[in-house]
PDB file of C-alpha atoms in Angstrom:
ATOM      1  CA  MET M   1     -29.390  15.229  19.356  1.00 38.00           C
ATOM      2  CA  ARG M   2     -31.978  12.083  20.448  1.00 38.00           C
ATOM      3  CA  GLY M   3     -30.498  11.179  23.028  1.00 35.00           C
ATOM      4  CA  LEU M   4     -31.321   8.119  24.568  1.00 33.00           C
ATOM      5  CA  LEU M   5     -32.583   8.474  27.442  1.00 30.00           C
ATOM      6  CA  ILE M   6     -33.546   4.277  27.552  1.00 28.00           C
ATOM      7  CA  GLY M   7     -31.129   3.447  24.348  1.00 30.00           C
ATOM      8  CA  SER M   8     -32.517   0.389  21.953  1.00 32.00           C
ATOM      9  CA  LEU M   9     -29.930  -2.432  21.565  1.00 27.00           C
ATOM     10  CA  LEU M  10     -28.772  -2.905  18.480  1.00 28.00           C
ATOM     11  CA  LEU M  11     -26.873  -6.338  16.682  1.00 28.00           C
ATOM     12  CA  VAL M  12     -25.235  -5.672  13.699  1.00 29.00           C
ATOM     13  CA  SER M  13     -24.481  -9.174  12.026  1.00 28.00           C
ATOM     14  CA  VAL M  14     -22.980  -9.487   8.367  1.00 30.00           C
ATOM     15  CA  GLY M  15     -24.228 -11.142   5.636  1.00 33.00           C
ATOM     16  CA  PHE M  16     -22.568 -13.055   3.225  1.00 33.00           C
ATOM     17  CA  SER M  17     -23.932 -14.135  -0.318  1.00 35.00           C
ATOM     18  CA  ALA M  18     -22.100 -17.587  -1.287  1.00 38.00           C
ATOM     19  CA  SER M  19     -22.670 -16.379  -5.179  1.00 36.00           C
ATOM     20  CA  THR M  20     -20.345 -13.352  -4.695  1.00 39.00           C
ATOM     21  CA  TYR M  21     -18.355 -14.335  -1.519  1.00 41.00           C
ATOM     22  CA  PRO M  22     -17.911 -17.562  -1.567  1.00 44.00           C
ATOM     23  CA  ILE M  23     -15.993 -19.385   1.963  1.00 41.00           C
ATOM     24  CA  VAL M  24     -14.431 -22.308   0.952  1.00 44.00           C
ATOM     25  CA  GLU M  25     -13.388 -23.349   5.088  1.00 48.00           C
ATOM     26  CA  PRO M  26     -16.345 -24.870   6.317  1.00 50.00           C
ATOM     27  CA  ASP M  27     -15.146 -24.661  10.420  1.00 55.00           C
ATOM     28  CA  LEU M  28     -14.933 -21.042   9.757  1.00 51.00           C
ATOM     29  CA  TRP M  29     -18.696 -20.718   8.639  1.00 53.00           C
ATOM     30  CA  GLU M  30     -19.767 -22.582  11.274  1.00 62.00           C
ATOM     31  CA  GLU M  31     -17.492 -20.348  13.926  1.00 58.00           C
ATOM     32  CA  MET M  32     -19.493 -17.687  12.457  1.00 56.00           C
ATOM     33  CA  GLN M  33     -23.375 -19.186  12.768  1.00 62.00           C
ATOM     34  CA  ALA M  34     -22.214 -19.750  15.948  1.00 68.00           C
ATOM     35  CA  LYS M  35     -21.006 -16.559  17.412  1.00 64.00           C
ATOM     36  CA  MET M  36     -24.348 -15.253  15.913  1.00 67.00           C
ATOM     37  CA  GLN M  37     -26.359 -17.481  17.945  1.00 75.00           C
ATOM     38  CA  ARG M  38     -24.435 -16.602  21.115  1.00 76.00           C
ATOM     39  CA  ALA M  39     -25.238 -13.200  20.071  1.00 75.00           C
ATOM     40  CA  GLN M  40     -28.649 -13.440  19.583  1.00 75.00           C
ATOM     41  CA  GLU M  41     -29.185 -15.058  22.544  1.00 79.00           C
ATOM     42  CA  LYS M  42     -27.267 -12.426  24.200  1.00 76.00           C
ATOM     43  CA  LEU M  43     -29.021  -9.562  22.902  1.00 69.00           C
ATOM     44  CA  LYS M  44     -32.631 -11.971  23.777  1.00 72.00           C
ATOM     45  CA  LYS M  45     -31.704 -12.026  27.372  1.00 74.00           C
ATOM     46  CA  GLU M  46     -30.452  -8.513  27.708  1.00 67.00           C
ATOM     47  CA  GLN M  47     -33.771  -7.055  26.070  1.00 62.00           C
ATOM     48  CA  GLU M  48     -35.587  -8.886  28.546  1.00 68.00           C
ATOM     49  CA  ARG M  49     -33.765  -7.347  31.309  1.00 68.00           C
ATOM     50  CA  ILE M  50     -34.574  -4.384  30.533  1.00 63.00           C
ATOM     51  CA  GLY M  51     -37.911  -5.174  29.631  1.00 61.00           C
ATOM     52  CA  LYS M  52     -38.335  -6.067  33.199  1.00 66.00           C
ATOM     53  CA  ALA M  53     -36.562  -3.134  34.691  1.00 64.00           C
ATOM     54  CA  LEU M  54     -38.425  -0.757  32.127  1.00 57.00           C
ATOM     55  CA  GLU M  55     -41.420  -2.430  33.918  1.00 55.00           C
ATOM     56  CA  LYS M  56     -40.564  -1.572  37.610  1.00 59.00           C
ATOM     57  CA  GLY M  57     -39.078   2.182  36.920  1.00 55.00           C
ATOM     58  CA  GLU M  58     -35.680   0.416  37.266  1.00 58.00           C
ATOM     59  CA  VAL M  59     -33.883   1.625  34.303  1.00 60.00           C
ATOM     60  CA  MET M  60     -30.748   4.461  34.738  1.00 72.00           C
ATOM     61  CA  LYS M  61     -32.285   5.579  38.154  1.00 77.00           C
ATOM     62  CA  SER M  62     -28.940   6.925  38.409  1.00 80.00           C
ATOM     63  CA  TRP M  63     -30.251   9.834  35.933  1.00 86.00           C
ATOM     64  CA  TRP M  64     -33.424  10.101  38.148  1.00 90.00           C
ATOM     65  CA  ALA M  65     -33.675  14.019  39.296  1.00 92.00           C
ATOM     66  CA  SER M  66     -36.584  16.439  40.606  1.00 95.00           C
ATOM     67  CA  LEU M  67     -37.622  19.291  39.131  1.00 96.00           C
ATOM     68  CA  PRO M  68     -39.569  21.672  41.410  1.00 95.00           C
ATOM     69  CA  MET M  69     -42.646  23.653  39.537  1.00 95.00           C
ATOM     70  CA  PRO M  70     -41.591  27.723  40.376  1.00 95.00           C
ATOM     71  CA  GLU M  71     -44.360  30.147  41.787  1.00 94.00           C
ATOM     72  CA  LYS M  72     -43.425  31.839  38.695  1.00 95.00           C
ATOM     73  CA  SER M  73     -43.013  31.061  34.852  1.00 97.00           C
ATOM     74  CA  TYR M  74     -39.672  32.439  33.329  1.00 98.00           C
ATOM     75  CA  THR M  75     -37.695  32.340  29.981  1.00 98.00           C
ATOM     76  CA  TYR M  76     -34.002  31.929  29.241  1.00 98.00           C
ATOM     77  CA  GLU M  77     -31.733  31.529  26.793  1.00 97.00           C
ATOM     78  CA  VAL M  78     -28.902  28.934  26.105  1.00 96.00           C
ATOM     79  CA  SER M  79     -25.906  29.576  23.890  1.00 95.00           C
ATOM     80  CA  MET M  80     -25.308  25.952  22.356  1.00 92.00           C
ATOM     81  CA  LEU M  81     -21.771  25.857  21.440  1.00 90.00           C
ATOM     82  CA  TYR M  82     -19.503  23.339  21.733  1.00 87.00           C
ATOM     83  CA  THR M  83     -15.952  22.411  22.608  1.00 88.00           C
ATOM     84  CA  LEU M  84     -13.949  19.237  21.590  1.00 87.00           C
ATOM     85  CA  GLU M  85     -13.173  17.053  24.130  1.00 88.00           C
ATOM     86  CA  GLN M  86     -10.672  15.471  22.341  1.00 89.00           C
ATOM     87  CA  ASP M  87      -9.270  15.211  18.367  1.00 88.00           C
ATOM     88  CA  ILE M  88     -11.206  13.935  15.787  1.00 87.00           C
ATOM     89  CA  PRO M  89      -9.552  12.563  12.979  1.00 88.00           C
ATOM     90  CA  ARG M  90      -9.065  13.022   9.232  1.00 89.00           C
ATOM     91  CA  VAL M  91     -10.167   9.597   7.299  1.00 87.00           C
ATOM     92  CA  ASN M  92      -9.176   9.059   3.815  1.00 87.00           C
ATOM     93  CA  GLU M  93     -10.597   7.037   1.326  1.00 87.00           C
ATOM     94  CA  LYS M  94      -9.453   3.635   2.506  1.00 84.00           C
ATOM     95  CA  GLY M  95     -10.835   4.330   6.254  1.00 84.00           C
ATOM     96  CA  GLN M  96      -7.186   5.433   7.541  1.00 88.00           C
ATOM     97  CA  ILE M  97      -6.437   8.114   9.546  1.00 89.00           C
ATOM     98  CA  VAL M  98      -4.101  10.649   7.780  1.00 89.00           C
ATOM     99  CA  GLY M  99      -4.378  13.543  10.965  1.00 90.00           C
ATOM    100  CA  VAL M 100      -6.420  15.965  12.866  1.00 89.00           C
ATOM    101  CA  LEU M 101      -9.677  17.467  11.213  1.00 86.00           C
ATOM    102  CA  TYR M 102     -11.007  18.764  13.917  1.00 86.00           C
ATOM    103  CA  PRO M 103      -8.368  19.450  17.085  1.00 91.00           C
ATOM    104  CA  LYS M 104      -9.306  19.775  20.822  1.00 90.00           C
ATOM    105  CA  GLY M 105     -10.578  22.583  22.032  1.00 91.00           C
ATOM    106  CA  TYR M 106     -12.459  23.329  18.885  1.00 90.00           C
ATOM    107  CA  THR M 107     -15.597  25.523  19.364  1.00 90.00           C
ATOM    108  CA  PHE M 108     -18.653  25.863  17.093  1.00 87.00           C
ATOM    109  CA  ASN M 109     -22.634  25.787  17.452  1.00 89.00           C
ATOM    110  CA  PRO M 110     -23.996  22.323  16.371  1.00 87.00           C
ATOM    111  CA  LEU M 111     -27.156  24.361  15.228  1.00 89.00           C
ATOM    112  CA  HIS M 112     -25.805  25.906  12.813  1.00 87.00           C
ATOM    113  CA  TYR M 113     -25.048  23.289  10.701  1.00 84.00           C
ATOM    114  CA  ILE M 114     -28.574  21.525  10.843  1.00 84.00           C
ATOM    115  CA  ALA M 115     -30.552  21.111   8.346  1.00 83.00           C
ATOM    116  CA  VAL M 116     -34.023  20.616   9.777  1.00 85.00           C
ATOM    117  CA  ASP M 117     -34.998  21.993  13.085  1.00 86.00           C
ATOM    118  CA  PRO M 118     -34.468  19.513  16.407  1.00 91.00           C
ATOM    119  CA  PRO M 119     -37.858  19.053  17.629  1.00 94.00           C
ATOM    120  CA  THR M 120     -38.942  20.506  21.016  1.00 96.00           C
ATOM    121  CA  LEU M 121     -37.956  19.441  23.857  1.00 96.00           C
ATOM    122  CA  ILE M 122     -40.742  19.224  26.752  1.00 97.00           C
ATOM    123  CA  VAL M 123     -38.490  18.307  30.060  1.00 97.00           C
ATOM    124  CA  PHE M 124     -41.118  17.594  33.731  1.00 97.00           C
ATOM    125  CA  ASP M 125     -40.751  15.744  36.085  1.00 96.00           C
ATOM    126  CA  GLY M 126     -42.540  12.461  35.910  1.00 94.00           C
ATOM    127  CA  LYS M 127     -43.819  11.763  39.895  1.00 93.00           C
ATOM    128  CA  ASP M 128     -45.455  14.810  39.729  1.00 94.00           C
ATOM    129  CA  LYS M 129     -49.024  14.627  38.775  1.00 93.00           C
ATOM    130  CA  ARG M 130     -49.545  18.067  38.347  1.00 94.00           C
ATOM    131  CA  GLN M 131     -46.752  18.373  35.937  1.00 95.00           C
ATOM    132  CA  VAL M 132     -47.987  15.297  33.821  1.00 96.00           C
ATOM    133  CA  GLU M 133     -51.160  16.682  33.268  1.00 95.00           C
ATOM    134  CA  PHE M 134     -50.705  20.142  31.677  1.00 96.00           C
ATOM    135  CA  VAL M 135     -47.998  18.332  29.413  1.00 97.00           C
ATOM    136  CA  LYS M 136     -50.837  16.222  28.266  1.00 96.00           C
ATOM    137  CA  LYS M 137     -52.857  19.876  27.846  1.00 95.00           C
ATOM    138  CA  LEU M 138     -49.180  21.150  25.433  1.00 96.00           C
ATOM    139  CA  LEU M 139     -49.329  18.556  23.041  1.00 96.00           C
ATOM    140  CA  PRO M 140     -51.914  20.098  20.597  1.00 96.00           C
ATOM    141  CA  SER M 141     -49.096  23.088  20.711  1.00 96.00           C
ATOM    142  CA  TYR M 142     -46.504  21.447  19.406  1.00 96.00           C
ATOM    143  CA  PRO M 143     -46.214  18.385  16.900  1.00 95.00           C
ATOM    144  CA  TYR M 144     -43.338  18.028  16.921  1.00 95.00           C
ATOM    145  CA  ARG M 145     -41.377  17.223  19.975  1.00 96.00           C
ATOM    146  CA  MET M 146     -40.022  14.959  22.295  1.00 95.00           C
ATOM    147  CA  LEU M 147     -41.372  14.138  25.633  1.00 96.00           C
ATOM    148  CA  ILE M 148     -38.661  13.663  28.245  1.00 94.00           C
ATOM    149  CA  SER M 149     -38.982  13.342  32.131  1.00 95.00           C
ATOM    150  CA  SER M 150     -36.887  13.723  35.015  1.00 94.00           C
ATOM    151  CA  GLN M 151     -38.219  10.910  36.980  1.00 91.00           C
ATOM    152  CA  GLY M 152     -39.740   8.249  37.024  1.00 85.00           C
ATOM    153  CA  GLY M 153     -41.798   5.262  35.709  1.00 83.00           C
ATOM    154  CA  VAL M 154     -41.163   5.995  31.597  1.00 85.00           C
ATOM    155  CA  PHE M 155     -42.586   2.738  31.122  1.00 85.00           C
ATOM    156  CA  ASP M 156     -45.909   4.098  32.500  1.00 88.00           C
ATOM    157  CA  LEU M 157     -45.166   7.145  30.856  1.00 92.00           C
ATOM    158  CA  MET M 158     -45.674   5.760  27.905  1.00 92.00           C
ATOM    159  CA  LYS M 159     -49.327   3.628  28.324  1.00 91.00           C
ATOM    160  CA  GLY M 160     -50.052   7.183  29.495  1.00 93.00           C
ATOM    161  CA  PHE M 161     -49.469   9.582  26.733  1.00 95.00           C
ATOM    162  CA  ARG M 162     -49.256   7.031  23.876  1.00 94.00           C
ATOM    163  CA  GLU M 163     -46.070   8.047  22.794  1.00 94.00           C
ATOM    164  CA  ARG M 164     -42.217   7.965  23.619  1.00 92.00           C
ATOM    165  CA  VAL M 165     -41.006   9.347  26.479  1.00 92.00           C
ATOM    166  CA  PHE M 166     -37.456   9.670  26.650  1.00 90.00           C
ATOM    167  CA  LEU M 167     -35.565   9.959  30.420  1.00 89.00           C
ATOM    168  CA  LEU M 168     -33.494  13.053  30.549  1.00 91.00           C
ATOM    169  CA  ASN M 169     -29.722  12.680  30.541  1.00 90.00           C
ATOM    170  CA  PRO M 170     -27.857  14.610  33.421  1.00 91.00           C
ATOM    171  CA  VAL M 171     -25.901  15.867  30.234  1.00 89.00           C
ATOM    172  CA  LEU M 172     -28.157  17.511  28.877  1.00 92.00           C
ATOM    173  CA  ARG M 173     -29.804  18.920  31.928  1.00 94.00           C
ATOM    174  CA  ASP M 174     -27.104  20.685  32.576  1.00 93.00           C
ATOM    175  CA  LYS M 175     -26.143  22.183  29.627  1.00 92.00           C
ATOM    176  CA  LEU M 176     -30.438  23.851  29.088  1.00 95.00           C
ATOM    177  CA  ARG M 177     -29.613  24.566  32.976  1.00 96.00           C
ATOM    178  CA  ILE M 178     -33.036  22.940  34.265  1.00 97.00           C
ATOM    179  CA  LYS M 179     -34.051  23.398  37.249  1.00 97.00           C
ATOM    180  CA  HIS M 180     -37.821  23.172  36.969  1.00 96.00           C
ATOM    181  CA  GLY M 181     -40.316  21.949  35.505  1.00 92.00           C
ATOM    182  CA  VAL M 182     -42.529  21.803  33.167  1.00 97.00           C
ATOM    183  CA  SER M 183     -39.428  23.641  30.692  1.00 98.00           C
ATOM    184  CA  VAL M 184     -40.163  23.622  26.493  1.00 98.00           C
ATOM    185  CA  VAL M 185     -36.714  24.200  25.422  1.00 97.00           C
ATOM    186  CA  LYS M 186     -37.316  25.610  21.556  1.00 97.00           C
ATOM    187  CA  TRP M 187     -34.367  26.263  19.253  1.00 96.00           C
ATOM    188  CA  ASP M 188     -33.020  29.184  17.693  1.00 95.00           C
ATOM    189  CA  LYS M 189     -31.201  28.271  14.960  1.00 92.00           C
ATOM    190  CA  ASN M 190     -29.884  31.793  14.157  1.00 91.00           C
ATOM    191  CA  LYS M 191     -28.759  32.476  16.968  1.00 93.00           C
ATOM    192  CA  GLY M 192     -27.109  29.098  17.846  1.00 92.00           C
ATOM    193  CA  THR M 193     -29.434  29.487  21.234  1.00 95.00           C
ATOM    194  CA  ALA M 194     -32.260  27.103  22.965  1.00 95.00           C
ATOM    195  CA  VAL M 195     -34.834  29.308  24.163  1.00 97.00           C
ATOM    196  CA  VAL M 196     -36.357  27.130  27.566  1.00 98.00           C
ATOM    197  CA  GLU M 197     -39.487  29.009  28.168  1.00 98.00           C
ATOM    198  CA  VAL M 198     -40.191  27.373  32.215  1.00 98.00           C
ATOM    199  CA  TYR M 199     -43.965  26.890  33.121  1.00 97.00           C
ATOM    200  CA  GLY M 200     -45.027  28.246  36.702  1.00 95.00           C
ATOM    201  CA  CYS M 201     -48.039  27.872  39.326  1.00 93.00           C
ATOM    202  CA  ASP M 202     -49.233  31.389  37.589  1.00 92.00           C
ATOM    203  CA  LYS M 203     -49.807  29.301  34.592  1.00 90.00           C
ATOM    204  CA  VAL M 204     -50.146  26.415  35.086  1.00 87.00           C
ATOM    205  CA  GLY M 205     -53.016  27.158  38.301  1.00 79.00           C
ATOM    206  CA  CYS M 206     -51.287  25.174  41.147  1.00 76.00           C
ATOM    207  CA  SER M 207     -49.096  25.593  44.292  1.00 59.00           C
ATOM    208  CA  ALA M 208     -45.799  25.409  44.233  1.00 46.00           C
ATOM    209  CA  THR M 209     -46.465  23.342  48.099  1.00 46.00           C
ATOM    210  CA  SER M 210     -49.082  21.510  46.940  1.00 46.00           C
ATOM    211  CA  LYS M 211     -48.617  18.247  47.113  1.00 46.00           C
ATOM    212  CA  ARG M 212     -47.144  15.799  44.151  1.00 53.00           C
TER     213      ARG M 212
END
């Protein structure tokens, strides 16, 4: 579930080939072109707005949360069982809903249905310089990873790490019970659990009460 934590905007446009699907109504074609042009202009403005907010570190500020560093390191596991909050419809080859495929309340474990292991999640507080520097030391050990910050300007963090940094989604934070940074989340597909290794000051070499 790669979630983005800052998602990219998608512009879905439909192309028509005159040789295969001739459009005889010129007014309709012109209206479609006008709509596509307006959509492109709207997308451009939205990209500019998000870009400015990203530079200021103001994107999804309601998601921000402090993740203090604990005195001692610890490890815990979280079951990845998920219960559907609504029915998943059954759809036939014509795209028509013909019933319910999975009912509301159905419980399953996503880790049992994916062929490839998810990336290791490295979760940290982007406003804590100690955590940022420690995460840089961890990177060689986790080549297949996602960097996730609980707060701070992800634009500046991406420049520092030279790779993408996502913002921690509150739903993921609650599901994985993340309260401290740095938290490294690994996956046990056989058990269907997330294994969360939390690095404390005993391993980072700092005082939990020291200034950031």
